[in-house]
XYZ file of C-alpha atoms in Angstrom:
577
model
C 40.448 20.499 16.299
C 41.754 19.789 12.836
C 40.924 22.318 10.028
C 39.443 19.978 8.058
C 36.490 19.744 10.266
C 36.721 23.569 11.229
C 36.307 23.485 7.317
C 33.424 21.322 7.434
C 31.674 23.120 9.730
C 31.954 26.422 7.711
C 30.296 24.901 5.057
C 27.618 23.716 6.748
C 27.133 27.196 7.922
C 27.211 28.221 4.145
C 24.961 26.208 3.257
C 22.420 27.083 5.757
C 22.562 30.541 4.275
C 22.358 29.344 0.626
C 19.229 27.201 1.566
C 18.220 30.721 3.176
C 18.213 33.140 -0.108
C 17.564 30.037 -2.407
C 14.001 29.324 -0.294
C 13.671 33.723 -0.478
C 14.041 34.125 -4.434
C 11.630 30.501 -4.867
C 9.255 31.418 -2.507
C 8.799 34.974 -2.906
C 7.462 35.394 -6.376
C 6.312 33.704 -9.850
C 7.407 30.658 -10.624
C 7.048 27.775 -13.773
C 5.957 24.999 -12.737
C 8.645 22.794 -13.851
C 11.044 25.149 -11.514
C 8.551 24.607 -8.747
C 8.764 20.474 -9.363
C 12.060 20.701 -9.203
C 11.983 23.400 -6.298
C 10.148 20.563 -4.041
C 12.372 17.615 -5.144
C 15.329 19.659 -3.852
C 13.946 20.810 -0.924
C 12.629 16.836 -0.264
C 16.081 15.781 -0.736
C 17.507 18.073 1.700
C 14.875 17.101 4.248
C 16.414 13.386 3.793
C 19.727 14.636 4.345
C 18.908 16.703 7.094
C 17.414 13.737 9.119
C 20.237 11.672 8.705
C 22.938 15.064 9.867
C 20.751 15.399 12.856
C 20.928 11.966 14.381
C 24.771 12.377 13.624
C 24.504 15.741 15.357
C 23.002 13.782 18.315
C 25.457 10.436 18.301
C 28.380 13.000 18.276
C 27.231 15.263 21.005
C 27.165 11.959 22.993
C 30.176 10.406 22.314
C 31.752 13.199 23.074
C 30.304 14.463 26.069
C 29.660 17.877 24.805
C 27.237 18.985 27.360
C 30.398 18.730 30.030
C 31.492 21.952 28.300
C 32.591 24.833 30.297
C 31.179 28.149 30.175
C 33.825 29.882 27.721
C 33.814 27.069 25.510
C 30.104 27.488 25.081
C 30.357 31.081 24.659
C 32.799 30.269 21.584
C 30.359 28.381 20.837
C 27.292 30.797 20.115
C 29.913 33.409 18.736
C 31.247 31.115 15.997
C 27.310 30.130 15.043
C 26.772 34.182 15.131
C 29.430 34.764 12.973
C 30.711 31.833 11.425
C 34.121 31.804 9.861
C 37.110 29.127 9.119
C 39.093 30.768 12.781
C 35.592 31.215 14.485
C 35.079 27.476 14.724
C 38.832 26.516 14.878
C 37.916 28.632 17.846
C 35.278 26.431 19.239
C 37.333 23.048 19.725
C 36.139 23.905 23.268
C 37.317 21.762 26.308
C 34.955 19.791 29.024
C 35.118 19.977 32.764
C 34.473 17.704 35.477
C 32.643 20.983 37.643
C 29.387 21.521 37.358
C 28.350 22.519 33.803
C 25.107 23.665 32.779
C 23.273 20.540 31.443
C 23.487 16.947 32.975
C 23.459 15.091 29.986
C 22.895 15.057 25.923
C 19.170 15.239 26.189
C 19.016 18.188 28.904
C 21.658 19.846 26.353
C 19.767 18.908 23.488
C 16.343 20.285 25.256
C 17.663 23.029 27.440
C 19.858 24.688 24.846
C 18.478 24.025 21.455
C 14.764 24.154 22.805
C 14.184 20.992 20.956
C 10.942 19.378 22.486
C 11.550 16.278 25.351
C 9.817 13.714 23.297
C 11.789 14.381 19.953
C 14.804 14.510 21.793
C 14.058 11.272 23.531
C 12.909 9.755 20.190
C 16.082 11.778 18.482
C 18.500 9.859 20.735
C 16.483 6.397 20.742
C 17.134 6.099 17.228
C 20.721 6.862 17.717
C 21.111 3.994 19.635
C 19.037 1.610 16.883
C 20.661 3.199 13.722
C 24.060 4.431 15.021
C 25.386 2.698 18.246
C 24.978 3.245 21.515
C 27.529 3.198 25.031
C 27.726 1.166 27.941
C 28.178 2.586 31.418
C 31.900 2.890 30.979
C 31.616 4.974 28.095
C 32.519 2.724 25.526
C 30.658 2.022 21.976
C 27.892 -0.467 20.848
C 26.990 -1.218 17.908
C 23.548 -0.340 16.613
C 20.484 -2.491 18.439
C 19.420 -3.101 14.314
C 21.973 -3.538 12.475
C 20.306 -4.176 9.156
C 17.868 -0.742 9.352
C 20.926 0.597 10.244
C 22.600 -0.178 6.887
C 19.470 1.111 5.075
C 19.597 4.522 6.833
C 23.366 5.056 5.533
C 22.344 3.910 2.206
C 21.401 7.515 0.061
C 19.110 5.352 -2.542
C 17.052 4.661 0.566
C 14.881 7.494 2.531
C 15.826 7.516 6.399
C 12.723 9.172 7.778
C 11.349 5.993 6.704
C 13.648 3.989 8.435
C 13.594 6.146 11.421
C 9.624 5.610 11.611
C 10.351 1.729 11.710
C 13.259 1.689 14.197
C 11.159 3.916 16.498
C 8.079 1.034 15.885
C 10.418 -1.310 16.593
C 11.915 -0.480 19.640
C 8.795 0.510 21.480
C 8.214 -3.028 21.316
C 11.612 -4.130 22.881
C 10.011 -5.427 26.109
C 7.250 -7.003 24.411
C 10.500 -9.353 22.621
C 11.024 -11.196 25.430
C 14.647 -12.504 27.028
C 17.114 -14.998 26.128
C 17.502 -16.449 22.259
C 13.760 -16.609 21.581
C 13.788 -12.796 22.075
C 16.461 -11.915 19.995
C 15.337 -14.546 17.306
C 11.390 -12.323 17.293
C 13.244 -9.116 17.405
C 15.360 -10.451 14.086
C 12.833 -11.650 12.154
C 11.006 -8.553 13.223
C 13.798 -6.229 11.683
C 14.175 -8.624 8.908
C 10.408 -7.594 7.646
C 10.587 -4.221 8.047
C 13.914 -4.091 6.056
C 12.207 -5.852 3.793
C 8.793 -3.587 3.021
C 10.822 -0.352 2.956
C 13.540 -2.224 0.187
C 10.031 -3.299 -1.868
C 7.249 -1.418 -1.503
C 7.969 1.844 0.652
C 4.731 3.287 0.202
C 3.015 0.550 2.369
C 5.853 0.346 4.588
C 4.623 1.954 7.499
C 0.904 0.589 7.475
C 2.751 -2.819 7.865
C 5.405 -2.167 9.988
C 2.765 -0.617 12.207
C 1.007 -3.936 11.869
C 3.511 -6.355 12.692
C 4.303 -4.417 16.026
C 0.380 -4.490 16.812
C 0.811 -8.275 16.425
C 3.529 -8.325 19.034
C 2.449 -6.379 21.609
C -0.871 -8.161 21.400
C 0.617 -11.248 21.265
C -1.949 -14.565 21.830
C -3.469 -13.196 24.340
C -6.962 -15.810 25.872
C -10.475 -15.014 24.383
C -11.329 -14.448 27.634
C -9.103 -11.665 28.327
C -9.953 -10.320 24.814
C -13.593 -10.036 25.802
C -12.879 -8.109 28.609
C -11.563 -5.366 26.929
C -14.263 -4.776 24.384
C -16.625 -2.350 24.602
C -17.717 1.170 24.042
C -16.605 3.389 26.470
C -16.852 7.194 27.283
C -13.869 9.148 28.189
C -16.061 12.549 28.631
C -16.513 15.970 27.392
C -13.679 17.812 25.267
C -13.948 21.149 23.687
C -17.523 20.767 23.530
C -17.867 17.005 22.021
C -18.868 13.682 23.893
C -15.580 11.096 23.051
C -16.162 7.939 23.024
C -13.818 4.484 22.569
C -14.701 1.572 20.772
C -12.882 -1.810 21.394
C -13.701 -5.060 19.113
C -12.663 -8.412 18.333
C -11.136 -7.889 14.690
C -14.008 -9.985 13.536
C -16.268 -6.985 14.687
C -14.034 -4.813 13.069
C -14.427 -6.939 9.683
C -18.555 -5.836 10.080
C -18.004 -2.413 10.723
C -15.001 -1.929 8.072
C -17.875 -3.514 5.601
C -19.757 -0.860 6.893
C -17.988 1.970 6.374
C -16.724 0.766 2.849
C -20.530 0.058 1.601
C -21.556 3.836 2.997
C -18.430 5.530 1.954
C -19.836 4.874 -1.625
C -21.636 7.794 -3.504
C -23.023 5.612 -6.094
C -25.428 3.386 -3.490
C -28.327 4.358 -1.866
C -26.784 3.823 1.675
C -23.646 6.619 0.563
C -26.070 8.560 -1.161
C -24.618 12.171 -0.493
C -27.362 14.605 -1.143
C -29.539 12.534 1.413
C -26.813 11.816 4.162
C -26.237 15.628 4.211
C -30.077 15.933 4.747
C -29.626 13.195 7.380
C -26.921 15.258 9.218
C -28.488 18.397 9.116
C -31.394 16.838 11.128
C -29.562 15.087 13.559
C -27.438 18.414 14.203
C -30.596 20.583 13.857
C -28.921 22.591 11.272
C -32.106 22.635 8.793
C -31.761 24.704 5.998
C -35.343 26.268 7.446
C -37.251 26.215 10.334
C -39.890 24.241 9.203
C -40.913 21.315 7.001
C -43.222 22.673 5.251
C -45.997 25.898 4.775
C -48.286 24.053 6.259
C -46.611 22.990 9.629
C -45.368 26.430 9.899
C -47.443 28.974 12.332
C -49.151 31.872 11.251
C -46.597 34.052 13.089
C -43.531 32.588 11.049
C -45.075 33.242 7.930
C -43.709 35.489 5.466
C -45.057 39.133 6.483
C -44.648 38.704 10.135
C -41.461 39.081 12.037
C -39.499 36.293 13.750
C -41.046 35.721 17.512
C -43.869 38.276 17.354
C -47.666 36.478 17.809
C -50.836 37.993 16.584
C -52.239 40.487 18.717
C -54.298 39.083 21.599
C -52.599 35.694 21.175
C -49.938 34.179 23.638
C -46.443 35.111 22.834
C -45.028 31.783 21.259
C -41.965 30.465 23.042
C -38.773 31.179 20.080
C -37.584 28.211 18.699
C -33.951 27.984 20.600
C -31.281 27.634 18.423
C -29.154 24.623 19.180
C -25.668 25.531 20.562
C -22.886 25.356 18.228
C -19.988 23.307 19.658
C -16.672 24.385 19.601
C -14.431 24.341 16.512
C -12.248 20.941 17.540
C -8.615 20.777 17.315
C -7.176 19.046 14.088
C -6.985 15.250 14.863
C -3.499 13.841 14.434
C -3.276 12.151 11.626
C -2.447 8.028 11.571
C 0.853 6.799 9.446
C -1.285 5.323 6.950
C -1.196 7.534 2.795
C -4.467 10.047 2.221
C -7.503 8.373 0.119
C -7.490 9.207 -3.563
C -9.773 11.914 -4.223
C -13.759 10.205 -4.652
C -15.177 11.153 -8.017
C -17.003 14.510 -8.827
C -20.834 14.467 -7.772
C -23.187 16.320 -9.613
C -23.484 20.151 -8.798
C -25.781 21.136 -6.080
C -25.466 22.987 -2.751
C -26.423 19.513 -0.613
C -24.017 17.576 -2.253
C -20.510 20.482 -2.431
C -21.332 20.951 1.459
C -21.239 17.323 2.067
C -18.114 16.163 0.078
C -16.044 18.928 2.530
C -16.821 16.843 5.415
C -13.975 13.986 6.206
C -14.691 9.858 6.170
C -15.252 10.240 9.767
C -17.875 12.620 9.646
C -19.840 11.243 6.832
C -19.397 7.596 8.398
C -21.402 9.031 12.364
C -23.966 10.189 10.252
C -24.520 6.771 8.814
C -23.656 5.189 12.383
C -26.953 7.787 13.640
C -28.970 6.992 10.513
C -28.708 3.451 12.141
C -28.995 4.041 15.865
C -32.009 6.251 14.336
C -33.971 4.005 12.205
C -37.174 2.784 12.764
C -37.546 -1.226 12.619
C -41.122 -1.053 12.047
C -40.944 0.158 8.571
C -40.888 -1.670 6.007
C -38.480 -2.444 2.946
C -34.386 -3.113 3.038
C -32.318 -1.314 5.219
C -30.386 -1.250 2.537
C -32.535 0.979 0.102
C -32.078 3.863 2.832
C -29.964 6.617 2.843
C -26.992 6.136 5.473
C -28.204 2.241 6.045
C -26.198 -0.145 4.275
C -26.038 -4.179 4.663
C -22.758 -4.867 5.049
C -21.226 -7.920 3.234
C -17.523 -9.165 4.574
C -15.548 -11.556 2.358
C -13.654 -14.253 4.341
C -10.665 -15.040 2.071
C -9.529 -19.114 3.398
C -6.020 -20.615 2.747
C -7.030 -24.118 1.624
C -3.045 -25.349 2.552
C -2.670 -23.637 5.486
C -5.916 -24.374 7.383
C -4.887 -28.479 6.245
C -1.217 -27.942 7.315
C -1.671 -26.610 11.001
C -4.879 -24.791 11.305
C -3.499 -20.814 12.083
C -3.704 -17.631 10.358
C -5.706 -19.271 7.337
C -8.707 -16.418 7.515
C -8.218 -13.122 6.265
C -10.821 -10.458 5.125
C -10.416 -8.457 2.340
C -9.855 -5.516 4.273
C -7.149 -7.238 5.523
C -8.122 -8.012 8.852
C -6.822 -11.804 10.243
C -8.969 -13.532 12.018
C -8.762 -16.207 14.669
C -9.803 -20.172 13.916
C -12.854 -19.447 16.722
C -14.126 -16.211 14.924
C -13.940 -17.480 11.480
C -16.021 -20.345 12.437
C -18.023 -18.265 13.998
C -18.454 -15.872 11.450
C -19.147 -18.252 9.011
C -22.571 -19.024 10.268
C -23.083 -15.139 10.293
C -25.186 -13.453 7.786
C -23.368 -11.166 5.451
C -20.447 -13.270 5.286
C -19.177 -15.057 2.281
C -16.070 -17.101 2.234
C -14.033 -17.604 -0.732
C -11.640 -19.970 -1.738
C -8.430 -19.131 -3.798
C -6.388 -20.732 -6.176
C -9.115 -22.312 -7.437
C -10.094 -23.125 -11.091
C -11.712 -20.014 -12.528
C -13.557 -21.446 -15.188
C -16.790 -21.239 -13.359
C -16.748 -17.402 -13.259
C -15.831 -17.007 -16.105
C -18.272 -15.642 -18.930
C -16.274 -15.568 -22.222
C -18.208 -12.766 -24.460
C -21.544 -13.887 -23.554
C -21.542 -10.567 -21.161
C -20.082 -7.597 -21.160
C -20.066 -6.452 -17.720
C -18.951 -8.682 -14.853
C -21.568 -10.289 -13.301
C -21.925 -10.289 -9.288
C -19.995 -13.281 -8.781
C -17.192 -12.472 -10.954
C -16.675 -8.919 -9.035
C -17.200 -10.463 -5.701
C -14.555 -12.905 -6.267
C -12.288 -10.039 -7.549
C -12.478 -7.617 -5.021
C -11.744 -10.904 -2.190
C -8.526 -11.504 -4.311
C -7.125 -8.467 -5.093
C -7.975 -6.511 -2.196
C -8.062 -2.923 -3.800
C -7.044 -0.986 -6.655
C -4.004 -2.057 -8.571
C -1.850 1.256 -8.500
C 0.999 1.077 -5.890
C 0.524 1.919 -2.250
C -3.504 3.324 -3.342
C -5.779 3.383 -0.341
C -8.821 2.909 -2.084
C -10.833 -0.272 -0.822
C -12.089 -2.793 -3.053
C -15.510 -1.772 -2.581
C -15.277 1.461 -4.332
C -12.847 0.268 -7.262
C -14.138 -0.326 -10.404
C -13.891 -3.544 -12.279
C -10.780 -2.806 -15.431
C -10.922 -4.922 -18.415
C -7.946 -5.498 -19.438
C -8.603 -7.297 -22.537
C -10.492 -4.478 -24.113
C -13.980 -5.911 -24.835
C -14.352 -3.511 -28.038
C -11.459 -5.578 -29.030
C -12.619 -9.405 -28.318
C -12.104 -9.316 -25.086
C -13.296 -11.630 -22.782
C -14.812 -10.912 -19.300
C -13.630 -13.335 -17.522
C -11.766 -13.401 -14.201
C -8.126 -13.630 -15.300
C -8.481 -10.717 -17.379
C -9.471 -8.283 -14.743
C -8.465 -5.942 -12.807
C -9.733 -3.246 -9.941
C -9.109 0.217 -10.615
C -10.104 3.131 -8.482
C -11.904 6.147 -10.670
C -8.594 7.785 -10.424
C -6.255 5.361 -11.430
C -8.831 3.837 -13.611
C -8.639 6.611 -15.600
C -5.127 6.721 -15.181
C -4.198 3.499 -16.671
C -6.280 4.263 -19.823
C -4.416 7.544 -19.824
C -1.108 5.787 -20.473
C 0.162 7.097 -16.973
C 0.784 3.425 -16.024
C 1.100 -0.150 -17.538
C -0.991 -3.345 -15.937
C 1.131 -6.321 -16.649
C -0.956 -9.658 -16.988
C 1.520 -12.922 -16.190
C 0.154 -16.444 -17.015
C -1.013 -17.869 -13.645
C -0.451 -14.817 -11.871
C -2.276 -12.135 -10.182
C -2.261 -8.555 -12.548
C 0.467 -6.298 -11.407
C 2.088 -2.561 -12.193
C 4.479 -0.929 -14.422
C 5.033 2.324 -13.397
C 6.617 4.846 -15.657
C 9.665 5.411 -16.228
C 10.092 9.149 -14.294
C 8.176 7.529 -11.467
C 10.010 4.164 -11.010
C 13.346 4.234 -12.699
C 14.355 0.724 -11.669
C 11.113 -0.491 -14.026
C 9.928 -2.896 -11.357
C 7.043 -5.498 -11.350
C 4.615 -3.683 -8.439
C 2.320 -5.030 -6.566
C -0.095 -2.937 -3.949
C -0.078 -4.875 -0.719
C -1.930 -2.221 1.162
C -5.058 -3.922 2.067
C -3.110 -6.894 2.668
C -1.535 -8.462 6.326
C 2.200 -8.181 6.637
C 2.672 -12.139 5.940
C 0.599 -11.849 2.493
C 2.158 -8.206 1.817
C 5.892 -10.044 2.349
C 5.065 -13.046 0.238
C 3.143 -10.515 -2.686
C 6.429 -8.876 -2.778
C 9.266 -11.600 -3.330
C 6.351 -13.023 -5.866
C 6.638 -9.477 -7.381
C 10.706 -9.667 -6.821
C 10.722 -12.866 -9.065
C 8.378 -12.347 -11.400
C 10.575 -9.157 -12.937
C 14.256 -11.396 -12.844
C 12.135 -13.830 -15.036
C 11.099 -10.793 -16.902
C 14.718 -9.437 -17.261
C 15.980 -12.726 -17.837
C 13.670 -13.558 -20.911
C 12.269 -16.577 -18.869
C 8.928 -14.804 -18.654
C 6.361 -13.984 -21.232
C 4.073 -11.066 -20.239
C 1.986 -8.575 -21.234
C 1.987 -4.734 -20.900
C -1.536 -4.103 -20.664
C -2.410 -1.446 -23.975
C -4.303 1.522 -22.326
């Protein structure tokens, strides 16, 4: 073993203990915030550079057959990471045997020694053969099984848990790619648009990545066979809650993601929170009394009397039994999709601070019981009741592309694609408008006659932009709020080229001065981030409620748009706050 990487190794080892009493001094005791900003920068870049040294770690433990060591050189081994020093891991060179040794192979070393779980290590080593090369049965090297990821993950601009989430995506669809040319030609293109989304827009990477492997596992799989897999089935009892699965055709989904987004929203009746949490605490039994009213209550429960004890000569009432409390679940694992933004502030009141703790999920089966619940005899809208919404989907149509050949032309504006035979029949469904793009806006548009946006205007909005303008934001079209950005106190006009959707966070932020909209003449609004946030000073667009096709084309629009910019070929505007 050469000194040099003796040398190398002691330095890892001093670094180790410098991360050690660095993390001890930051951790342990008052702190500015501008240290602590700069503490979790630090510590974020080190977690980059620590998942590219383990995969190395990995790739060299294979290569060189380090779990074929004998017993002495693994007991210079643990000695030297004891007490490291320059001669303890000159020491360590070690030597491998063809006896038998005490692991089989670099994953029983990497498990059985290092106690590093089975599926990490099998992930750990999977994306040592995508990023770093494998070897055949002889032993020899292969190059990496993606080549271009694997130039991103040694590039340091780039972050390679990123690229480690797609390359692990990627090659759990390997069998789904198919032999022969055609095969390698999906699995290309494939790679190609991952690389891609992680270069452009990184933090809607993974919620398209994840996308574009859903579409080729699925593949185009009959109708037939697609209806009978749909359903709502129960898997049983688990810590003291009934699971269910629900399987739909993605036009389904479209109704019940229109759903959700129209109940998820405090300011309508159907999202009304005080009321939902009145709705849950009846479906749970968890009333804030035992009774409705005085009057409904029995003489025995009434103030003065104790709980369960009857008036003399009576018949001992029967205690009201208290419903039994299920279990406290496990935390759900998260998906790879960002957080929501925070929902605005409600007004104070016990009903509503209780409520706004629950999660989407919770808030959302209270609606789905409000429905179930409902009685059809009563009258007025559905609508005007608290946890019943109407749902309204927006089918967004590719004029060219349904003339040209008739595929992937439908799209909601949740981002859900839809199949010729669903659109069609969705069309005839009610609740569903389709709109048109590229179209002449002129129409829509209401000069200074109005200052708000009437219902057309916003409906037409929300199809085309999807969601809230700020990068890689979560926040669904339906709650975003419609942005001037011509300032009407200013002669602005409300009209649909000078708009914008803005959730109440980023909204705000934009009239902050935390971030620039940027309107380009025929051109859908995009982002300038600041300058600490976005060095590079790029044109953004946010592509997360988009598919992967619009999100890729959205992007190189995005690409070209800011060499125009750079190149003076491009007049735009930087939105005033």
């Amino acid at each position: 073993m050469s000194t040099e990487q003796a040398q190398a190794l002691k330095d890892l080892a001093d670094a180790e203990e410098l991360i050690a009493s660095a993390t001890a001094v930051l951790a342990g005791g008052p702190l500015s915030p501008g240290h602590a900003a700069c503490f979790a920068q630090l510590a974020d870049k080190l977690a980059r550079r620590q998942s590219r040294t383990q995969l190395h770690a990995a790739h060299a433990l294979r290569r060189t057959g380090a779990h074929k060591l004998d017993q002495e050189s693994f007991q210079a081994v643990t000695e030297a990471g004891e007490h490291p020093s320059l001669a303890a891991f000159q020491v360590a060179a070690g030597r491998t045997t063809t006896a038998r040794t005490h692991f089989k192979n670099t994953a029983g070393l990497l498990h059985g020694w290092l106690d590093i779980p089975r599926s990490t290590v099998r992930d750990r080593l999977a994306l040592v053969d995508c990023l770093l090369g494998g070897a055949d049965a002889a032993g020899q090297p292969l190059p990496a099984w993606l080549p271009e990821l694997a130039g991103q993950f040694a590039d340091p601009a780039v972050d390679p848990r990123l690229v480690s989430s797609a390359a692990l995506k990627l090659h759990s669809a390997r069998k789904d790619f198919g032999e022969g040319q055609a095969g390698q030609a999906k699995k290309d293109q494939l790679q190609a648009e991952s690389a891609a989304f992680i270069r452009s827009e990184p933090k809607a990477a993974r919620r398209h990545i994840n996308a574009l492997v859903a579409q080729v596992k699925s593949g185009q799989r009959p109708l037939q066979a697609l209806l009978d897999g749909i359903g709502i089935f129960k898997k049983g009892m688990r810590q003291g809650l009934v699971e269910y699965v629900l399987r739909v055709l993605p036009a389904h989904a479209a109704m019940i993601e229109a759903y959700f987004n129209a109940l998820d929203n405090p300011a309508s009746v159907a999202g009304n929170r005080d009321a939902l949490a009145h709705a849950e605490a009846q479906f749970t039994g968890a009333q804030d009394s035992g009774w409705d009213d005085e009057e409904s209550m029995p003489d025995w429960a009434k103030d003065g009397e104790p709980a369960g004890s009857a008036p003399e000569g009576s018949a001992e009432p029967e205690e009201p039994e208290e419903p039994d409390k299920p279990d406290e679940p496990g935390e759900p694992e998260e998906p790879d999709e960002p957080e929501e933004p925070e929902e605005p502030e409600e007004p104070a009141g016990p009903a509503a601070t209780q409520f706004e703790e629950l999660k989407p999920e919770r808030r959302r089966l209270v609606g789905f019981l409000a429905l179930l619940m409902t009685d059809r005899n009563q009258s007025g809208s559905p609508g005007k009741q608290p946890g019943l919404a109407v749902p309204q989907v927006s089918i967004i149509l590719d004029y060219e592309k349904m003339r040209r050949d008739g595929k992937e032309f439908a799209v909601t504006s949740t981002g859900i694609q839809l199949s010729p035979g669903e659109t069609r029949a969705a069309l005839c469904t009610a609740g569903i408008y389709p709109l048109v793009l590229n179209g002449q806006s002129l129409p829509l548009d209401l000069g200074r006659t109005q200052r708000l946006y009437s219902k057309a205007q916003g409906r037409a909005i929300r199809a085309a932009y999807r969601g809230c303008l700020y990068p890689g934001c979560s926040m669904p079209a339906e709650r975003c709020e419609l942005d001037h950005l011509d300032a009407w106190e200013k002669g602005g006009n409300t009209d649909i080229e000078s708009a914008a959707l803005g959730c109440t966070i980023h909204h705000i932020g934009r009239h902050c001065g935390l971030f620039h909209a940027v309107k380009i003449p025929g051109c859908r609004p995009m982002a300038l981030l600041s300058k600490e946030l976005d060095p590079q000073q790029k044109l953004r667009v946010n592509t997360y409620w988009m598919t992967p096709q619009e999100a890729l084309a959205a992007d190189a629009l995005a690409e070209r748009m800011t060499a125009k910019w750079r190149a003076g070929e491009l007049d735009i505007e930087i939105v005033e706050p």
